[in-house]
């Protein structure tokens, strides 16, 4: 791949010091914060994200297999949940089931009932499920990340306001996916999303959370939506926070 691998024992000198020795008077670029690296080093994740795409054929095959596994686990866990279980119980089910599929959980948000309405990112708690459950995860295998979210309602039809919000979210998601075209600017897609939120009666929600962006070897990079020059590419994966 055109680089020379340099290995350090765990008890050797700090990575930053060793990197500076190798670089001499040259500049450093790091894909992680490099403590003590000084002004000569640059931490620029965007330059590394840029080489993640286009995804290769083997990467796409791995990604699709992960997506199938993630959906299977979420469905199986949803079928096991019931009123009376706690958020901590659901967390245990998710971690156990994903581990069995060799998928590492890198983000885990679980909430039920009023937790969903009161907190955008509820953490698993001892609270018992009554009617509504939300599971928001990102799982990783082979370095690739699959973000996946599922909502569960127990017993009869949900209240009109809950259903209205759910349908608004799914409508915006469908419109976003339908708008994907190579060459479309992320900034233009974000502007269209704002219009769709407004049309559904939730214009203010676009100010409460960043809208998302690309995924792949990172769970999410939302900065492209604020970059007027960034465009959708072929063989790219997306993670939108439509909420």
CSV table of C-alpha atoms in Angstrom, one decimal:
chain,number,residue,atom,x,y,z
A,1,UNK,CA,0.0,0.0,0.0
A,2,UNK,CA,3.0,2.3,-0.3
A,3,UNK,CA,3.9,2.8,3.4
A,4,UNK,CA,6.5,1.4,5.8
A,5,UNK,CA,5.0,-0.1,9.0
A,6,UNK,CA,6.8,0.9,12.2
A,7,UNK,CA,6.0,-1.1,15.3
A,8,UNK,CA,6.6,-0.1,18.9
A,9,UNK,CA,6.6,-2.2,22.1
A,10,UNK,CA,4.0,-1.1,24.6
A,11,UNK,CA,6.7,-0.1,27.0
A,12,UNK,CA,8.8,1.9,24.4
A,13,UNK,CA,8.9,5.6,24.0
A,14,UNK,CA,5.6,7.5,23.4
A,15,UNK,CA,4.2,7.3,19.9
A,16,UNK,CA,4.4,11.1,19.4
A,17,UNK,CA,8.0,11.2,20.3
A,18,UNK,CA,8.8,8.3,18.0
A,19,UNK,CA,6.8,9.9,15.2
A,20,UNK,CA,8.8,13.1,15.5
A,21,UNK,CA,12.1,11.2,15.4
A,22,UNK,CA,11.0,9.5,12.1
A,23,UNK,CA,9.7,12.8,10.6
A,24,UNK,CA,12.7,14.8,11.5
A,25,UNK,CA,11.9,18.3,10.3
A,26,UNK,CA,9.0,17.1,8.1
A,27,UNK,CA,5.3,17.6,8.9
A,28,UNK,CA,3.2,14.9,10.5
A,29,UNK,CA,-0.3,13.9,9.7
A,30,UNK,CA,-2.2,11.8,12.3
A,31,UNK,CA,-5.5,9.9,12.2
A,32,UNK,CA,-5.7,10.2,16.0
A,33,UNK,CA,-4.9,12.9,18.5
A,34,UNK,CA,-1.1,12.9,19.0
A,35,UNK,CA,-0.3,14.2,22.5
A,36,UNK,CA,2.7,16.5,22.6
A,37,UNK,CA,3.1,16.4,18.9
A,38,UNK,CA,3.5,20.2,18.7
A,39,UNK,CA,2.7,22.6,16.0
A,40,UNK,CA,4.4,20.5,13.3
A,41,UNK,CA,1.7,17.9,13.5
A,42,UNK,CA,-1.7,18.0,11.8
A,43,UNK,CA,-4.7,16.0,13.1
A,44,UNK,CA,-7.1,16.0,10.1
A,45,UNK,CA,-9.7,13.2,10.1
A,46,UNK,CA,-11.2,14.5,6.8
A,47,UNK,CA,-8.1,13.6,4.9
A,48,UNK,CA,-8.4,10.0,6.1
A,49,UNK,CA,-12.2,9.9,5.5
A,50,UNK,CA,-11.6,10.9,1.9
A,51,UNK,CA,-9.8,7.7,1.1
A,52,UNK,CA,-12.5,5.4,2.6
A,53,UNK,CA,-14.5,5.7,-0.7
A,54,UNK,CA,-15.4,4.3,-3.1
A,55,UNK,CA,-16.0,1.1,-1.2
A,56,UNK,CA,-14.5,-1.9,-3.0
A,57,UNK,CA,-16.5,-5.0,-4.0
A,58,UNK,CA,-15.2,-7.1,-1.0
A,59,UNK,CA,-16.1,-4.2,1.4
A,60,UNK,CA,-19.6,-4.0,-0.1
A,61,UNK,CA,-20.1,-7.8,0.3
A,62,UNK,CA,-19.0,-7.6,4.0
A,63,UNK,CA,-21.2,-4.5,4.5
A,64,UNK,CA,-24.3,-6.3,3.2
A,65,UNK,CA,-23.7,-9.3,5.3
A,66,UNK,CA,-23.3,-7.1,8.4
A,67,UNK,CA,-26.5,-5.3,7.5
A,68,UNK,CA,-28.4,-8.6,7.3
A,69,UNK,CA,-26.9,-9.8,10.6
A,70,UNK,CA,-27.7,-6.5,12.3
A,71,UNK,CA,-31.4,-6.5,11.1
A,72,UNK,CA,-31.7,-10.2,12.2
A,73,UNK,CA,-30.5,-9.4,15.7
A,74,UNK,CA,-32.7,-6.3,16.1
A,75,UNK,CA,-35.7,-8.2,15.1
A,76,UNK,CA,-34.9,-11.1,17.4
A,77,UNK,CA,-34.4,-8.8,20.3
A,78,UNK,CA,-37.5,-6.8,19.5
A,79,UNK,CA,-39.5,-10.1,19.6
A,80,UNK,CA,-38.0,-10.9,23.0
A,81,UNK,CA,-38.9,-7.6,24.6
A,82,UNK,CA,-42.1,-7.0,26.5
A,83,UNK,CA,-43.6,-4.5,29.0
A,84,UNK,CA,-42.1,-5.0,32.4
A,85,UNK,CA,-38.5,-5.5,31.1
A,86,UNK,CA,-36.1,-2.7,31.9
A,87,UNK,CA,-33.8,-0.7,29.6
A,88,UNK,CA,-30.9,-2.6,31.3
A,89,UNK,CA,-32.6,-5.9,30.4
A,90,UNK,CA,-32.8,-4.8,26.8
A,91,UNK,CA,-29.2,-3.7,26.8
A,92,UNK,CA,-28.1,-7.2,28.0
A,93,UNK,CA,-30.1,-8.8,25.2
A,94,UNK,CA,-28.6,-6.6,22.6
A,95,UNK,CA,-25.0,-7.0,23.7
A,96,UNK,CA,-25.4,-10.8,24.0
A,97,UNK,CA,-27.1,-11.2,20.6
A,98,UNK,CA,-24.7,-8.9,18.7
A,99,UNK,CA,-21.7,-10.6,20.4
A,100,UNK,CA,-22.9,-14.0,19.0
A,101,UNK,CA,-22.8,-12.5,15.5
A,102,UNK,CA,-19.3,-11.2,16.1
A,103,UNK,CA,-20.5,-7.6,15.9
A,104,UNK,CA,-19.0,-5.1,18.3
A,105,UNK,CA,-21.5,-2.5,19.7
A,106,UNK,CA,-19.9,0.9,19.4
A,107,UNK,CA,-23.0,3.0,20.3
A,108,UNK,CA,-26.0,1.8,22.4
A,109,UNK,CA,-29.0,4.0,23.2
A,110,UNK,CA,-32.1,2.4,24.8
A,111,UNK,CA,-35.2,4.3,26.0
A,112,UNK,CA,-38.8,3.7,26.7
A,113,UNK,CA,-42.0,5.8,27.0
A,114,UNK,CA,-41.3,9.2,28.5
A,115,UNK,CA,-37.5,8.7,28.2
A,116,UNK,CA,-37.9,8.9,24.5
A,117,UNK,CA,-39.8,12.1,24.7
A,118,UNK,CA,-37.5,13.7,27.3
A,119,UNK,CA,-34.1,12.7,26.1
A,120,UNK,CA,-32.7,12.5,22.6
A,121,UNK,CA,-30.0,10.1,23.7
A,122,UNK,CA,-31.5,8.0,26.6
A,123,UNK,CA,-29.1,5.6,28.2
A,124,UNK,CA,-30.3,2.1,29.3
A,125,UNK,CA,-31.9,2.5,32.8
A,126,UNK,CA,-33.7,0.4,35.3
A,127,UNK,CA,-37.0,1.9,34.2
A,128,UNK,CA,-39.6,-0.7,33.2
A,129,UNK,CA,-41.0,-0.6,29.6
A,130,UNK,CA,-44.7,0.3,29.4
A,131,UNK,CA,-45.8,0.9,25.8
A,132,UNK,CA,-42.9,2.2,23.7
A,133,UNK,CA,-39.3,1.1,23.2
A,134,UNK,CA,-36.5,2.7,21.2
A,135,UNK,CA,-33.2,1.0,20.3
A,136,UNK,CA,-30.5,3.0,18.6
A,137,UNK,CA,-27.2,1.3,17.8
A,138,UNK,CA,-24.0,1.3,15.8
A,139,UNK,CA,-22.3,-2.0,15.4
A,140,UNK,CA,-18.9,-2.8,13.9
A,141,UNK,CA,-17.2,-5.7,12.2
A,142,UNK,CA,-14.2,-5.7,9.8
A,143,UNK,CA,-13.8,-2.0,10.7
A,144,UNK,CA,-17.1,-1.1,9.1
A,145,UNK,CA,-20.0,0.4,11.0
A,146,UNK,CA,-23.7,-0.3,10.6
A,147,UNK,CA,-26.0,2.3,12.3
A,148,UNK,CA,-29.4,0.8,12.9
A,149,UNK,CA,-32.5,2.0,14.8
A,150,UNK,CA,-35.8,0.3,15.6
A,151,UNK,CA,-39.0,1.4,17.4
A,152,UNK,CA,-41.4,-1.0,19.1
A,153,UNK,CA,-44.9,-0.4,20.3
A,154,UNK,CA,-46.7,-2.8,22.6
A,155,UNK,CA,-50.5,-3.3,22.6
A,156,UNK,CA,-52.9,-1.9,20.1
A,157,UNK,CA,-52.5,1.2,17.9
A,158,UNK,CA,-50.1,4.0,19.2
A,159,UNK,CA,-51.6,7.4,20.0
A,160,UNK,CA,-52.2,9.7,17.1
A,161,UNK,CA,-49.3,12.1,18.1
A,162,UNK,CA,-46.8,9.2,18.4
A,163,UNK,CA,-48.0,7.8,15.0
A,164,UNK,CA,-47.7,11.3,13.4
A,165,UNK,CA,-44.2,11.7,14.5
A,166,UNK,CA,-43.2,8.2,13.4
A,167,UNK,CA,-44.7,8.7,9.9
A,168,UNK,CA,-43.0,12.1,9.6
A,169,UNK,CA,-39.6,10.5,10.4
A,170,UNK,CA,-40.1,7.6,7.9
A,171,UNK,CA,-41.4,10.0,5.2
A,172,UNK,CA,-38.3,12.2,5.5
A,173,UNK,CA,-36.1,9.1,5.5
A,174,UNK,CA,-37.7,7.8,2.3
A,175,UNK,CA,-37.3,11.2,0.6
A,176,UNK,CA,-33.7,11.5,1.7
A,177,UNK,CA,-32.8,8.0,0.3
A,178,UNK,CA,-34.7,8.8,-3.0
A,179,UNK,CA,-32.6,11.9,-3.4
A,180,UNK,CA,-29.3,10.1,-3.4
A,181,UNK,CA,-27.4,10.7,-6.7
A,182,UNK,CA,-23.7,10.8,-7.3
A,183,UNK,CA,-22.7,14.5,-7.6
A,184,UNK,CA,-25.5,15.8,-5.4
A,185,UNK,CA,-24.1,18.2,-2.9
A,186,UNK,CA,-24.6,17.3,0.8
A,187,UNK,CA,-25.4,20.9,1.5
A,188,UNK,CA,-28.2,20.8,-1.0
A,189,UNK,CA,-29.6,17.6,0.4
A,190,UNK,CA,-29.6,19.1,3.9
A,191,UNK,CA,-31.5,22.1,2.6
A,192,UNK,CA,-34.1,19.8,1.1
A,193,UNK,CA,-34.3,17.9,4.4
A,194,UNK,CA,-35.1,21.2,6.2
A,195,UNK,CA,-38.0,21.7,3.8
A,196,UNK,CA,-39.3,18.2,4.4
A,197,UNK,CA,-39.2,18.7,8.1
A,198,UNK,CA,-41.1,21.9,7.8
A,199,UNK,CA,-43.7,20.3,5.5
A,200,UNK,CA,-44.3,17.6,8.2
A,201,UNK,CA,-44.7,20.3,10.9
A,202,UNK,CA,-41.4,20.0,12.6
A,203,UNK,CA,-39.3,22.8,11.2
A,204,UNK,CA,-37.6,23.5,14.6
A,205,UNK,CA,-36.3,20.0,14.9
A,206,UNK,CA,-33.5,20.6,12.4
A,207,UNK,CA,-31.9,22.8,15.0
A,208,UNK,CA,-31.8,20.2,17.7
A,209,UNK,CA,-29.4,17.6,16.2
A,210,UNK,CA,-27.0,17.4,13.3
A,211,UNK,CA,-28.6,15.7,10.3
A,212,UNK,CA,-26.0,13.0,9.7
A,213,UNK,CA,-23.8,12.2,6.7
A,214,UNK,CA,-21.6,9.3,5.7
A,215,UNK,CA,-20.7,6.1,7.5
A,216,UNK,CA,-18.4,3.3,6.8
A,217,UNK,CA,-15.1,3.1,8.7
A,218,UNK,CA,-16.5,5.7,11.1
A,219,UNK,CA,-20.0,5.6,12.7
A,220,UNK,CA,-20.8,9.1,11.2
A,221,UNK,CA,-19.2,12.1,9.7
A,222,UNK,CA,-21.6,15.0,9.6
A,223,UNK,CA,-19.2,17.7,8.6
A,224,UNK,CA,-19.8,17.2,4.9
A,225,UNK,CA,-23.3,18.7,5.2
A,226,UNK,CA,-21.6,22.0,6.1
A,227,UNK,CA,-19.0,21.8,3.3
A,228,UNK,CA,-20.3,23.5,0.1
A,229,UNK,CA,-17.9,21.5,-2.0
A,230,UNK,CA,-18.7,18.0,-0.7
A,231,UNK,CA,-20.8,15.8,-3.1
A,232,UNK,CA,-22.2,12.3,-2.8
A,233,UNK,CA,-20.0,9.7,-4.3
A,234,UNK,CA,-20.4,6.3,-5.9
A,235,UNK,CA,-20.2,3.3,-3.5
A,236,UNK,CA,-20.7,5.4,-0.4
A,237,UNK,CA,-22.7,4.6,2.8
A,238,UNK,CA,-24.9,7.0,4.7
A,239,UNK,CA,-26.2,7.5,8.2
A,240,UNK,CA,-28.9,10.2,8.7
A,241,UNK,CA,-30.2,11.2,12.1
A,242,UNK,CA,-33.8,11.9,11.2
A,243,UNK,CA,-35.4,12.5,14.6
